[in-house]
Tab-separated table of C-alpha atoms in Angstrom:
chain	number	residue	atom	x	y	z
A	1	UNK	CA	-0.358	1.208	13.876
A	2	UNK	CA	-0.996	3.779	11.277
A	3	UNK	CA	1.195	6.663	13.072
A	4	UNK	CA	3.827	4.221	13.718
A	5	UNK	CA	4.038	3.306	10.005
A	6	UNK	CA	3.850	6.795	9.561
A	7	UNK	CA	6.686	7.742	11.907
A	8	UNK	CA	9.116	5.222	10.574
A	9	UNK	CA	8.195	6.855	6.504
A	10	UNK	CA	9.013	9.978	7.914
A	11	UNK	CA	12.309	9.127	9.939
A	12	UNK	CA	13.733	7.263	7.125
A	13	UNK	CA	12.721	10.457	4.616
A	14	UNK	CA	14.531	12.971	6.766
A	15	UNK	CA	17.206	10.694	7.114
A	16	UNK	CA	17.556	10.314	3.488
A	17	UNK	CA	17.503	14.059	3.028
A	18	UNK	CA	19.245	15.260	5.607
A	19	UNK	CA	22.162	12.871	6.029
A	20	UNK	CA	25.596	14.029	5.102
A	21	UNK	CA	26.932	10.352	4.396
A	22	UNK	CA	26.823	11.087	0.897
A	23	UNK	CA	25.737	9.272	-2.510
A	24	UNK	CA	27.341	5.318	-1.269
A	25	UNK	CA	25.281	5.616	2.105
A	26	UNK	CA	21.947	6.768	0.327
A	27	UNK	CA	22.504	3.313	-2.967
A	28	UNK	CA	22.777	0.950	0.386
A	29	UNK	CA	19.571	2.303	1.786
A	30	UNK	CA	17.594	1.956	-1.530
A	31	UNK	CA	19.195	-1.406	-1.609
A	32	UNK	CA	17.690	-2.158	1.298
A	33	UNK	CA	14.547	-0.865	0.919
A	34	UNK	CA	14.244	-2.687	-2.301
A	35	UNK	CA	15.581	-5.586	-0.776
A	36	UNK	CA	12.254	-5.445	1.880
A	37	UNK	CA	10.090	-4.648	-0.499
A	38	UNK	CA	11.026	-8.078	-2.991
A	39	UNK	CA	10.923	-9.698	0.855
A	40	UNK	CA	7.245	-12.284	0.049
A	41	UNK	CA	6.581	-11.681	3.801
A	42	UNK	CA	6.222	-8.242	3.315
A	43	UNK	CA	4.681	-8.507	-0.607
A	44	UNK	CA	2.221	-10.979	1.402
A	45	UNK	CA	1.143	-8.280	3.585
A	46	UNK	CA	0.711	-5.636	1.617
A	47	UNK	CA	-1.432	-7.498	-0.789
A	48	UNK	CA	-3.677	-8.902	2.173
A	49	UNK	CA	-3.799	-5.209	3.372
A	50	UNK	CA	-4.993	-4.492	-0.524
A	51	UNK	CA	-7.548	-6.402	0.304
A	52	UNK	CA	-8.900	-5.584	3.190
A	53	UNK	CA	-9.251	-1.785	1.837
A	54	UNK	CA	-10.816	-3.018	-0.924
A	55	UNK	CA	-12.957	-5.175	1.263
A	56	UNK	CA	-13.976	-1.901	3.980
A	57	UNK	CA	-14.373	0.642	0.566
A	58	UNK	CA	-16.829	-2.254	-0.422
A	59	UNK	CA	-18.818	-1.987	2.716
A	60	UNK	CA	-18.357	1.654	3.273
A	61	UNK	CA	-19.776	2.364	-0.486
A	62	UNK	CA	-22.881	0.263	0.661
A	63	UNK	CA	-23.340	1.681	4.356
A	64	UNK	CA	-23.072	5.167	2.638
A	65	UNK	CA	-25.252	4.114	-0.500
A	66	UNK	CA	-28.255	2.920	2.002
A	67	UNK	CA	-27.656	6.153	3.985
A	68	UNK	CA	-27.890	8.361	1.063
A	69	UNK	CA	-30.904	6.773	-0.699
A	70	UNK	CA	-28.661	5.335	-3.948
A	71	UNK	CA	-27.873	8.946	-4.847
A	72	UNK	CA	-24.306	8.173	-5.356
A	73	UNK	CA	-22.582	9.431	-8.027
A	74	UNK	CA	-21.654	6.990	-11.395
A	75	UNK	CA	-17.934	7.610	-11.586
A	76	UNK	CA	-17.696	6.494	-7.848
A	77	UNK	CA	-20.001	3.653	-8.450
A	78	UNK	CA	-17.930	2.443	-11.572
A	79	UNK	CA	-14.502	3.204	-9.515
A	80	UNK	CA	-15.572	0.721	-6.553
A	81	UNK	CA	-17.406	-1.777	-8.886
A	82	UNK	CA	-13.689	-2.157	-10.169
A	83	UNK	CA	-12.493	-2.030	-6.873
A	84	UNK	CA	-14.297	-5.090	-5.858
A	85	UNK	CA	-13.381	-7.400	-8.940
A	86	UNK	CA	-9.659	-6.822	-8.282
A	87	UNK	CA	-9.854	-8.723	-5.343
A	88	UNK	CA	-11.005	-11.768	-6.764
A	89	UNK	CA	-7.982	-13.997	-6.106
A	90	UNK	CA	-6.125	-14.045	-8.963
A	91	UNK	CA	-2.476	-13.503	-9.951
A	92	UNK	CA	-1.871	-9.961	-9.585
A	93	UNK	CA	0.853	-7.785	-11.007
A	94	UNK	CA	3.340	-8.841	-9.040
A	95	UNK	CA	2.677	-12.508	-9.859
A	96	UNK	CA	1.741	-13.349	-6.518
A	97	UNK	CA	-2.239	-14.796	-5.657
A	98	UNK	CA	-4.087	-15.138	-2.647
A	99	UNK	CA	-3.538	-18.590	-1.527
């Protein structure tokens, strides 16, 4: 899923780029891109996918912690400390919660 995701960023970059339509054709793509990205479907997803980063960094940090023998540096402790009380549910910057 990643590579597809991927593929489609890219393809839309070097169409951006590289097209020859001119200044109208490039507004109605940003248009449309910001038109997706105000879409709740897709502000829905990416905050679920927020949080299921935040969720595997969580584990990852502790797998890595026990593996290490708690000889993990502060700054990344502190870093997904915060990490982990982001997700906690409530409205977010975008005014949207996890319900």
């Amino acid at each position: 899923m990643r590579y597809k995701v991927t593929f489609v960023v890219g393809l839309a970059l070097g169409y951006v780029l590289g097209t020859r339509a001119g200044r109208e054709r490039y507004e109605q793509l940003k248009k449309s891109a910001r038109e997706l990205a105000q879409n709740p479907a897709v502000r829905n997803a990416a905050e679920t996918a927020g949080q299921s980063g935040r969720q595997f960094a969580g584990k990852a940090f502790a797998a890595v912690g026990d593996r290490v023998g708690g000889v993990v540096p502060g700054a990344l402790a502190d870093r997904v400390r915060g990490l982990r009380g982001r997700g906690s549910g409530a409205d977010d910057e975008w005014g949207t919660s996890n319900t």
